[in-house]
Amino acid sequence: MNQILDTGKPVQSMQTGPSQSASTVLVTEDVPGLVLQALLGAGLGVERIDTEQLRERLEGGTGQISLFWDIPSETVATALQNDGQTVEIIADWLDRMRGLLSLLRRHRRGLKLFDARLISPQAEPSDRERLASALGLARLPEVQLGEAGPGDTVSQMLAVLALSRLDMLRDCLDELEANSLTFGTDALATSWLEPAAKGLQRIRRLSLDLKDKTEQDDRALAAAKADCVRLSAELATTVSSAETHAQEISLLRDELGVQLTEIARREKEISLLRDQLGVQLAEIARREEDGLRKEELRDKAAYESERALSRALTDLRREARERNSLQTRLQETEARLASVEAERNILSQQMTEIYESRSWRITKPLRQVRLLVAPIREAEPSSQADS
C-alpha cells in the first residue's frame, strides 16, 4: 500500500518508547508507511509494536490502547511482482493476528482496534469521517493515489481482493473486523480502475513485443541450425575425403616399402657381384703371372665380369629412378593430405566460433523460453475451441 498512497506531507519521527499520552496510537508491522504519515499529519503520535510488546503493555495496565492493524497486502503485492513466497507471508501474518485476537479476548476493555484500510483509497469519505470521530479528530488528511506504475496498482488490487476472500483468513478477518472500527463496504475504489487498465494495456504490449521477439529469435535460430547442418555435412565430406587420402597414402607407403626391400636385395646382389669381381680380378692377376695362356682366360673372365657389372649398374640406376619417382608421389600425396587436414581444422574452428559466439549464448534463454511457451501455444487453440 505504501507504493501507491501519497499524503503530500513529510514523514515525521515516530515514538519508540512507551505511550505517554492519549494522542498516541500503536500500529502493527503490516501497516504501511504512508498510513503512518497520514496519522502523523493528523497530529497523532505513532508507535510500531509487536505482539509481545502489546501483551506487556496490556498487563501493565497503561489504560486503553488504540491499535491499528492491516492485511499484508503490501508484502503480498511485492511478492506477486517478484515471484516471492506469498504463502509464507500469509501464514506469518495469520500467526501474528491470532496472537493479537488472543490478547483481545483477555483484555477486551483495554484494547481498541482500528482497521488501517480506513486510511486508503479503498475507503469511502464516510469511513474516514467515522475514523476521525473515533480518534477525536476533526478530519484525517486525504490519502490519494501516488506515482506508482500501473503494474504496481494491479498487483495491489489483486492482493487486496485475494486476501479478503481467502478461506484460510476468513475466520481471523471476520473476528478482527467484528471487533474493530472498519469500513462498511468492500467495494473496490473507482480511482484504481484507470491505473489498472493502463497496467493491463502495458502487459498486453509487452506480451506482443515478446511474441515478435520470440518469432525473430526462432527465425535466427533456424538459420543458425541450417548453417550448422551445412557445415556438419561439409565437415563430414572433408573427413571422408581425408580418410580416403589417408588410405591411398598407406597403400603408397606399402608399395614404397616393397620397392625399398627390392632395392636392398639388388644392392646385396651387386655387393656379391663386386665380391665375385674381386675374386676374378685376383684370378686374372694370378693368371698373368702364369703366362699368356692364363692371360687369355683372365681377359675373358674380366670381360664377362665387366658385362655383369654393367648390367648390375644399369639395374641399380633404374631402381634408383623408380625410387625417386615413388618418393615424389609420396611427397605430393602428403602435401594433399596436409591441405585436407588444414581445411578440416578451418571448418572445426568455424563450428567452435558459432557455438561460442555471443549470439548463440544470448539466444540460449530465448530458446529455453520458446520451449516453455510452446506448450502454452499448443493449448491456446484447444481453449479457444472450448470457448
Tab-separated table of C-alpha atoms in Angstrom:
chain	number	residue	atom	x	y	z
A	1	MET	CA	0.000	0.000	0.000
A	2	ASN	CA	2.888	2.415	0.668
A	3	GLN	CA	3.744	2.149	-3.005
A	4	ILE	CA	0.515	3.852	-4.142
A	5	LEU	CA	-0.503	6.160	-1.258
A	6	ASP	CA	0.636	9.770	-1.096
A	7	THR	CA	-0.241	12.129	1.762
A	8	GLY	CA	1.754	15.027	0.347
A	9	LYS	CA	3.413	15.609	3.787
A	10	PRO	CA	6.954	14.817	5.003
A	11	VAL	CA	7.324	11.839	7.340
A	12	GLN	CA	7.694	12.829	10.994
A	13	SER	CA	9.571	10.899	13.643
A	14	MET	CA	7.602	8.139	15.383
A	15	GLN	CA	7.796	7.479	19.111
A	16	THR	CA	9.847	4.472	20.106
A	17	GLY	CA	9.283	4.410	23.857
A	18	PRO	CA	6.141	3.590	25.874
A	19	SER	CA	2.956	5.530	25.169
A	20	GLN	CA	2.925	8.765	27.176
A	21	SER	CA	-0.360	10.419	26.090
A	22	ALA	CA	-3.835	9.575	24.915
A	23	SER	CA	-2.968	11.003	21.474
A	24	THR	CA	-0.546	8.182	20.740
A	25	VAL	CA	-1.725	5.201	18.674
A	26	LEU	CA	0.001	1.875	18.134
A	27	VAL	CA	0.331	0.104	14.768
A	28	THR	CA	1.274	-3.437	13.768
A	29	GLU	CA	4.159	-4.117	11.417
A	30	ASP	CA	1.762	-4.684	8.477
A	31	VAL	CA	0.547	-1.063	8.470
A	32	PRO	CA	2.326	0.717	5.543
A	33	GLY	CA	4.471	3.793	5.990
A	34	LEU	CA	2.193	6.277	4.243
A	35	VAL	CA	-0.683	5.347	6.556
A	36	LEU	CA	1.677	6.286	9.390
A	37	GLN	CA	2.316	9.605	7.621
A	38	ALA	CA	-1.419	10.268	7.492
A	39	LEU	CA	-1.740	9.605	11.230
A	40	LEU	CA	1.257	11.787	11.982
A	41	GLY	CA	-0.167	14.511	9.735
A	42	ALA	CA	-3.332	14.420	11.834
A	43	GLY	CA	-1.237	15.279	14.920
A	44	LEU	CA	-1.169	11.790	16.459
A	45	GLY	CA	1.838	10.073	17.944
A	46	VAL	CA	2.528	6.743	16.218
A	47	GLU	CA	4.481	3.734	17.507
A	48	ARG	CA	5.034	0.337	15.867
A	49	ILE	CA	4.625	-2.597	18.235
A	50	ASP	CA	4.739	-6.397	18.088
A	51	THR	CA	2.509	-8.916	19.900
A	52	GLU	CA	4.861	-9.460	22.840
A	53	GLN	CA	5.282	-5.726	23.495
A	54	LEU	CA	1.495	-5.304	23.285
A	55	ARG	CA	0.994	-8.074	25.852
A	56	GLU	CA	3.391	-6.305	28.284
A	57	ARG	CA	1.527	-3.009	27.799
A	58	LEU	CA	-1.867	-4.602	28.442
A	59	GLU	CA	-0.680	-6.494	31.510
A	60	GLY	CA	0.980	-3.315	32.795
A	61	GLY	CA	-2.408	-1.571	32.879
A	62	THR	CA	-1.427	1.616	30.996
A	63	GLY	CA	-5.027	2.449	30.066
A	64	GLN	CA	-6.978	1.836	26.901
A	65	ILE	CA	-4.730	1.246	23.864
A	66	SER	CA	-5.696	2.205	20.314
A	67	LEU	CA	-4.150	-0.226	17.831
A	68	PHE	CA	-4.222	-0.113	14.016
A	69	TRP	CA	-3.898	-3.406	12.096
A	70	ASP	CA	-3.867	-4.171	8.364
A	71	ILE	CA	-3.888	-7.098	5.954
A	72	PRO	CA	-0.451	-7.934	4.415
A	73	SER	CA	-1.421	-6.521	1.007
A	74	GLU	CA	1.816	-4.565	0.591
A	75	THR	CA	4.163	-7.518	1.133
A	76	VAL	CA	1.921	-9.864	-0.869
A	77	ALA	CA	1.803	-7.396	-3.808
A	78	THR	CA	5.613	-7.164	-3.746
A	79	ALA	CA	5.837	-10.966	-3.677
A	80	LEU	CA	3.425	-11.215	-6.646
A	81	GLN	CA	5.617	-8.870	-8.680
A	82	ASN	CA	8.855	-10.692	-7.749
A	83	ASP	CA	7.556	-14.301	-7.700
A	84	GLY	CA	8.019	-14.473	-3.930
A	85	GLN	CA	6.617	-16.906	-1.340
A	86	THR	CA	3.166	-15.442	-0.714
A	87	VAL	CA	2.004	-18.487	1.274
A	88	GLU	CA	4.735	-17.972	3.890
A	89	ILE	CA	3.865	-14.265	4.171
A	90	ILE	CA	0.166	-15.015	4.725
A	91	ALA	CA	0.926	-17.782	7.244
A	92	ASP	CA	3.189	-15.430	9.262
A	93	TRP	CA	0.502	-12.706	9.281
A	94	LEU	CA	-2.126	-15.248	10.377
A	95	ASP	CA	0.026	-16.349	13.339
A	96	ARG	CA	0.519	-12.738	14.480
A	97	MET	CA	-3.156	-11.831	14.138
A	98	ARG	CA	-4.194	-14.924	16.093
A	99	GLY	CA	-1.901	-13.771	18.880
A	100	LEU	CA	-3.497	-10.326	18.692
A	101	LEU	CA	-7.005	-11.813	18.938
A	102	SER	CA	-5.916	-13.900	21.910
A	103	LEU	CA	-4.816	-10.715	23.698
A	104	LEU	CA	-8.091	-9.015	22.689
A	105	ARG	CA	-10.177	-11.778	24.302
A	106	ARG	CA	-8.305	-11.378	27.623
A	107	HIS	CA	-8.116	-7.551	27.591
A	108	ARG	CA	-11.203	-6.518	25.673
A	109	ARG	CA	-11.721	-3.305	27.678
A	110	GLY	CA	-8.101	-2.227	27.446
A	111	LEU	CA	-7.675	-2.650	23.682
A	112	LYS	CA	-9.478	-0.835	20.885
A	113	LEU	CA	-8.799	-1.976	17.310
A	114	PHE	CA	-8.885	0.094	14.111
A	115	ASP	CA	-8.700	-1.195	10.529
A	116	ALA	CA	-5.839	0.675	8.781
A	117	ARG	CA	-7.655	0.179	5.470
A	118	LEU	CA	-9.890	3.074	6.543
A	119	ILE	CA	-6.926	5.314	5.600
A	120	SER	CA	-6.624	4.090	1.992
A	121	PRO	CA	-8.140	4.824	-1.440
A	122	GLN	CA	-10.392	1.798	-0.840
A	123	ALA	CA	-12.227	3.607	1.967
A	124	GLU	CA	-15.130	5.951	1.365
A	125	PRO	CA	-15.196	9.539	2.776
A	126	SER	CA	-17.814	8.439	5.312
A	127	ASP	CA	-15.429	5.742	6.578
A	128	ARG	CA	-12.632	8.278	7.119
A	129	GLU	CA	-15.092	10.584	8.918
A	130	ARG	CA	-16.106	7.773	11.311
A	131	LEU	CA	-12.410	7.041	11.970
A	132	ALA	CA	-11.598	10.705	12.632
A	133	SER	CA	-14.568	10.920	15.031
A	134	ALA	CA	-13.437	7.788	16.893
A	135	LEU	CA	-9.921	9.241	17.267
A	136	GLY	CA	-11.280	12.604	18.403
A	137	LEU	CA	-10.012	14.422	15.314
A	138	ALA	CA	-11.737	16.971	13.146
A	139	ARG	CA	-10.572	15.240	9.986
A	140	LEU	CA	-7.862	12.983	8.570
A	141	PRO	CA	-5.518	14.053	5.769
A	142	GLU	CA	-6.806	12.834	2.429
A	143	VAL	CA	-4.828	9.916	1.015
A	144	GLN	CA	-4.539	9.877	-2.796
A	145	LEU	CA	-3.114	7.614	-5.475
A	146	GLY	CA	0.574	8.365	-5.977
A	147	GLU	CA	3.021	7.876	-8.816
A	148	ALA	CA	3.281	4.075	-8.702
A	149	GLY	CA	3.349	2.259	-12.035
A	150	PRO	CA	0.172	0.617	-13.416
A	151	GLY	CA	1.718	-2.814	-12.810
A	152	ASP	CA	2.099	-1.955	-9.092
A	153	THR	CA	-1.539	-0.844	-8.906
A	154	VAL	CA	-2.755	-4.089	-10.486
A	155	SER	CA	-0.652	-6.126	-8.049
A	156	GLN	CA	-2.002	-4.091	-5.121
A	157	MET	CA	-5.623	-4.631	-6.199
A	158	LEU	CA	-5.059	-8.338	-6.722
A	159	ALA	CA	-3.519	-8.638	-3.267
A	160	VAL	CA	-6.380	-6.739	-1.568
A	161	LEU	CA	-9.097	-8.710	-3.351
A	162	ALA	CA	-7.398	-12.074	-2.883
A	163	LEU	CA	-6.571	-11.633	0.812
A	164	SER	CA	-10.108	-10.537	1.668
A	165	ARG	CA	-11.516	-13.709	0.114
A	166	LEU	CA	-9.056	-16.400	1.224
A	167	ASP	CA	-10.763	-19.170	3.167
A	168	MET	CA	-7.735	-19.625	5.443
A	169	LEU	CA	-8.022	-15.949	6.531
A	170	ARG	CA	-11.806	-15.711	6.650
A	171	ASP	CA	-12.351	-16.625	10.324
A	172	CYS	CA	-9.479	-14.446	11.514
A	173	LEU	CA	-10.565	-11.467	9.379
A	174	ASP	CA	-14.198	-11.831	10.456
A	175	GLU	CA	-13.233	-11.712	14.136
A	176	LEU	CA	-10.831	-8.787	13.584
A	177	GLU	CA	-13.446	-6.792	11.651
A	178	ALA	CA	-16.158	-7.668	14.189
A	179	ASN	CA	-14.021	-6.188	16.983
A	180	SER	CA	-12.608	-3.231	15.033
A	181	LEU	CA	-13.718	0.025	13.563
A	182	THR	CA	-13.640	-0.884	9.855
A	183	PHE	CA	-15.239	0.263	6.600
A	184	GLY	CA	-18.793	-0.589	5.716
A	185	THR	CA	-18.190	-1.886	2.181
A	186	ASP	CA	-15.525	-3.962	0.489
A	187	ALA	CA	-16.162	-2.424	-2.973
A	188	LEU	CA	-13.038	-1.520	-4.905
A	189	ALA	CA	-12.438	2.219	-5.334
A	190	THR	CA	-13.001	3.515	-8.871
A	191	SER	CA	-9.769	5.544	-8.590
A	192	TRP	CA	-7.854	2.291	-9.065
A	193	LEU	CA	-9.550	1.378	-12.361
A	194	GLU	CA	-7.639	3.717	-14.688
A	195	PRO	CA	-4.140	2.690	-13.423
A	196	ALA	CA	-5.255	-0.949	-13.578
A	197	ALA	CA	-6.409	-0.542	-17.194
A	198	LYS	CA	-3.086	1.101	-18.080
A	199	GLY	CA	-1.242	-1.757	-16.392
A	200	LEU	CA	-3.202	-4.357	-18.371
A	201	GLN	CA	-2.545	-2.484	-21.634
A	202	ARG	CA	1.147	-2.360	-20.816
A	203	ILE	CA	1.153	-6.078	-20.050
A	204	ARG	CA	-0.546	-6.775	-23.402
A	205	ARG	CA	2.008	-4.641	-25.257
A	206	LEU	CA	4.883	-6.409	-23.519
A	207	SER	CA	3.319	-9.767	-24.402
A	208	LEU	CA	3.053	-8.794	-28.105
A	209	ASP	CA	6.634	-7.457	-28.111
A	210	LEU	CA	7.835	-10.675	-26.505
A	211	LYS	CA	5.922	-12.698	-29.121
A	212	ASP	CA	7.514	-10.738	-32.003
A	213	LYS	CA	10.959	-11.032	-30.436
A	214	THR	CA	10.470	-14.760	-29.941
A	215	GLU	CA	9.483	-15.221	-33.592
A	216	GLN	CA	12.541	-13.274	-34.745
A	217	ASP	CA	14.769	-15.325	-32.497
A	218	ASP	CA	13.151	-18.517	-33.791
A	219	ARG	CA	13.937	-17.487	-37.346
A	220	ALA	CA	17.527	-16.631	-36.413
A	221	LEU	CA	17.845	-19.925	-34.563
A	222	ALA	CA	16.506	-21.845	-37.577
A	223	ALA	CA	19.041	-20.119	-39.842
A	224	ALA	CA	21.849	-20.892	-37.390
A	225	LYS	CA	20.755	-24.520	-37.226
A	226	ALA	CA	20.712	-24.704	-41.046
A	227	ASP	CA	24.258	-23.299	-41.127
A	228	CYS	CA	25.313	-25.867	-38.536
A	229	VAL	CA	23.797	-28.691	-40.570
A	230	ARG	CA	25.502	-27.428	-43.740
A	231	LEU	CA	28.874	-27.080	-42.010
A	232	SER	CA	28.459	-30.509	-40.445
A	233	ALA	CA	27.791	-32.019	-43.887
A	234	GLU	CA	30.823	-30.244	-45.336
A	235	LEU	CA	32.942	-31.400	-42.409
A	236	ALA	CA	31.736	-34.977	-42.855
A	237	THR	CA	32.592	-34.815	-46.583
A	238	THR	CA	36.029	-33.408	-45.813
A	239	VAL	CA	36.689	-36.062	-43.175
A	240	SER	CA	35.607	-38.789	-45.592
A	241	SER	CA	37.915	-37.385	-48.281
A	242	ALA	CA	40.755	-37.172	-45.774
A	243	GLU	CA	40.221	-40.792	-44.773
A	244	THR	CA	40.302	-41.819	-48.458
A	245	HIS	CA	43.554	-39.913	-48.991
A	246	ALA	CA	44.974	-41.473	-45.841
A	247	GLN	CA	44.204	-44.941	-47.221
A	248	GLU	CA	45.861	-44.048	-50.534
A	249	ILE	CA	48.929	-42.789	-48.661
A	250	SER	CA	49.022	-46.017	-46.661
A	251	LEU	CA	48.949	-48.063	-49.889
A	252	LEU	CA	51.700	-45.919	-51.391
A	253	ARG	CA	53.789	-46.363	-48.278
A	254	ASP	CA	53.342	-50.136	-48.520
A	255	GLU	CA	54.368	-50.053	-52.169
A	256	LEU	CA	57.359	-47.898	-51.316
A	257	GLY	CA	58.325	-50.395	-48.619
A	258	VAL	CA	58.213	-53.226	-51.143
A	259	GLN	CA	60.315	-51.197	-53.591
A	260	LEU	CA	62.858	-50.352	-50.910
A	261	THR	CA	63.073	-54.029	-49.971
A	262	GLU	CA	63.673	-54.918	-53.597
A	263	ILE	CA	66.359	-52.232	-53.889
A	264	ALA	CA	68.076	-53.590	-50.778
A	265	ARG	CA	68.025	-57.083	-52.268
A	266	ARG	CA	69.513	-55.759	-55.528
A	267	GLU	CA	72.192	-53.905	-53.590
A	268	LYS	CA	73.091	-57.155	-51.866
A	269	GLU	CA	73.366	-58.826	-55.275
A	270	ILE	CA	75.598	-56.014	-56.512
A	271	SER	CA	77.739	-56.448	-53.423
A	272	LEU	CA	78.043	-60.144	-54.146
A	273	LEU	CA	78.890	-59.376	-57.759
A	274	ARG	CA	81.555	-56.967	-56.606
A	275	ASP	CA	82.966	-59.642	-54.368
A	276	GLN	CA	82.961	-62.069	-57.287
A	277	LEU	CA	84.645	-59.436	-59.426
A	278	GLY	CA	87.364	-59.108	-56.853
A	279	VAL	CA	87.904	-62.829	-56.858
A	280	GLN	CA	88.014	-62.873	-60.628
A	281	LEU	CA	90.443	-59.978	-60.742
A	282	ALA	CA	92.640	-61.827	-58.310
A	283	GLU	CA	92.404	-64.831	-60.530
A	284	ILE	CA	93.327	-62.718	-63.528
A	285	ALA	CA	96.367	-61.399	-61.732
A	286	ARG	CA	97.358	-64.870	-60.875
A	287	ARG	CA	96.904	-65.914	-64.475
A	288	GLU	CA	99.010	-63.010	-65.697
A	289	GLU	CA	101.796	-64.412	-63.630
A	290	ASP	CA	101.239	-67.813	-65.220
A	291	GLY	CA	101.744	-66.621	-68.729
A	292	LEU	CA	99.997	-65.780	-71.903
A	293	ARG	CA	97.641	-68.711	-71.746
A	294	LYS	CA	96.319	-67.699	-68.449
A	295	GLU	CA	96.182	-64.074	-69.678
A	296	GLU	CA	93.626	-65.021	-72.301
A	297	LEU	CA	91.496	-66.724	-69.667
A	298	ARG	CA	91.849	-63.704	-67.416
A	299	ASP	CA	90.807	-61.286	-70.175
A	300	LYS	CA	87.796	-63.390	-70.913
A	301	ALA	CA	86.749	-63.551	-67.248
A	302	ALA	CA	87.310	-59.824	-66.901
A	303	TYR	CA	85.139	-59.158	-69.921
A	304	GLU	CA	82.349	-61.273	-68.504
A	305	SER	CA	82.667	-59.641	-65.092
A	306	GLU	CA	82.521	-56.159	-66.600
A	307	ARG	CA	79.409	-57.081	-68.544
A	308	ALA	CA	77.765	-58.390	-65.377
A	309	LEU	CA	78.822	-55.276	-63.507
A	310	SER	CA	77.432	-53.063	-66.280
A	311	ARG	CA	74.142	-54.865	-66.152
A	312	ALA	CA	74.057	-54.569	-62.393
A	313	LEU	CA	74.841	-50.843	-62.526
A	314	THR	CA	72.135	-50.375	-65.154
A	315	ASP	CA	69.639	-52.167	-62.950
A	316	LEU	CA	70.725	-50.110	-59.962
A	317	ARG	CA	70.244	-46.817	-61.876
A	318	ARG	CA	66.791	-47.943	-62.998
A	319	GLU	CA	65.834	-48.873	-59.436
A	320	ALA	CA	67.127	-45.516	-58.220
A	321	ARG	CA	64.957	-43.688	-60.763
A	322	GLU	CA	61.934	-45.706	-59.701
A	323	ARG	CA	62.651	-44.943	-56.046
A	324	ASN	CA	62.894	-41.199	-56.807
A	325	SER	CA	59.579	-41.378	-58.666
A	326	LEU	CA	57.904	-43.100	-55.686
A	327	GLN	CA	59.336	-40.540	-53.270
A	328	THR	CA	57.962	-37.699	-55.471
A	329	ARG	CA	54.492	-39.297	-55.479
A	330	LEU	CA	54.699	-39.745	-51.696
A	331	GLN	CA	55.553	-36.061	-51.193
A	332	GLU	CA	52.667	-34.955	-53.432
A	333	THR	CA	50.235	-37.214	-51.540
A	334	GLU	CA	51.462	-35.927	-48.165
A	335	ALA	CA	51.006	-32.343	-49.433
A	336	ARG	CA	47.396	-33.119	-50.440
A	337	LEU	CA	46.796	-34.698	-47.004
A	338	ALA	CA	48.154	-31.597	-45.248
A	339	SER	CA	45.804	-29.409	-47.349
A	340	VAL	CA	42.800	-31.583	-46.445
A	341	GLU	CA	43.713	-31.508	-42.755
A	342	ALA	CA	44.013	-27.702	-42.889
A	343	GLU	CA	40.521	-27.440	-44.423
A	344	ARG	CA	39.153	-29.709	-41.712
A	345	ASN	CA	40.744	-27.561	-38.973
A	346	ILE	CA	39.207	-24.402	-40.515
A	347	LEU	CA	35.744	-25.969	-40.565
A	348	SER	CA	36.122	-27.190	-36.981
A	349	GLN	CA	37.166	-23.697	-35.884
A	350	GLN	CA	34.093	-22.193	-37.622
A	351	MET	CA	31.841	-24.638	-35.763
A	352	THR	CA	33.524	-23.742	-32.455
A	353	GLU	CA	33.116	-19.991	-33.137
A	354	ILE	CA	29.406	-20.466	-33.857
A	355	TYR	CA	28.781	-22.367	-30.600
A	356	GLU	CA	30.926	-19.898	-28.577
A	357	SER	CA	29.559	-16.764	-30.257
A	358	ARG	CA	27.641	-14.127	-28.242
A	359	SER	CA	24.566	-14.535	-30.438
A	360	TRP	CA	24.457	-18.270	-29.660
A	361	ARG	CA	24.821	-17.636	-25.901
A	362	ILE	CA	22.399	-14.688	-25.950
A	363	THR	CA	19.708	-16.696	-27.729
A	364	LYS	CA	20.034	-19.569	-25.248
A	365	PRO	CA	17.459	-18.072	-22.775
A	366	LEU	CA	15.178	-17.351	-25.709
A	367	ARG	CA	15.423	-20.930	-26.871
A	368	GLN	CA	14.538	-22.030	-23.345
A	369	VAL	CA	11.613	-19.529	-23.308
A	370	ARG	CA	10.449	-20.986	-26.602
A	371	LEU	CA	10.468	-24.465	-25.055
A	372	LEU	CA	8.371	-23.137	-22.139
A	373	VAL	CA	5.964	-21.156	-24.348
A	374	ALA	CA	5.434	-23.971	-26.904
A	375	PRO	CA	3.036	-25.996	-24.675
A	376	ILE	CA	1.033	-22.804	-23.966
A	377	ARG	CA	0.730	-22.102	-27.700
A	378	GLU	CA	-0.475	-25.640	-28.312
A	379	ALA	CA	-3.043	-25.274	-25.528
A	380	GLU	CA	-4.420	-21.926	-26.809
A	381	PRO	CA	-6.281	-23.340	-29.897
A	382	SER	CA	-7.961	-26.016	-27.787
A	383	SER	CA	-9.015	-23.479	-25.128
A	384	GLN	CA	-10.390	-21.160	-27.829
A	385	ALA	CA	-12.304	-24.055	-29.367
A	386	ASP	CA	-13.816	-24.868	-25.960
A	387	SER	CA	-14.810	-21.202	-25.540
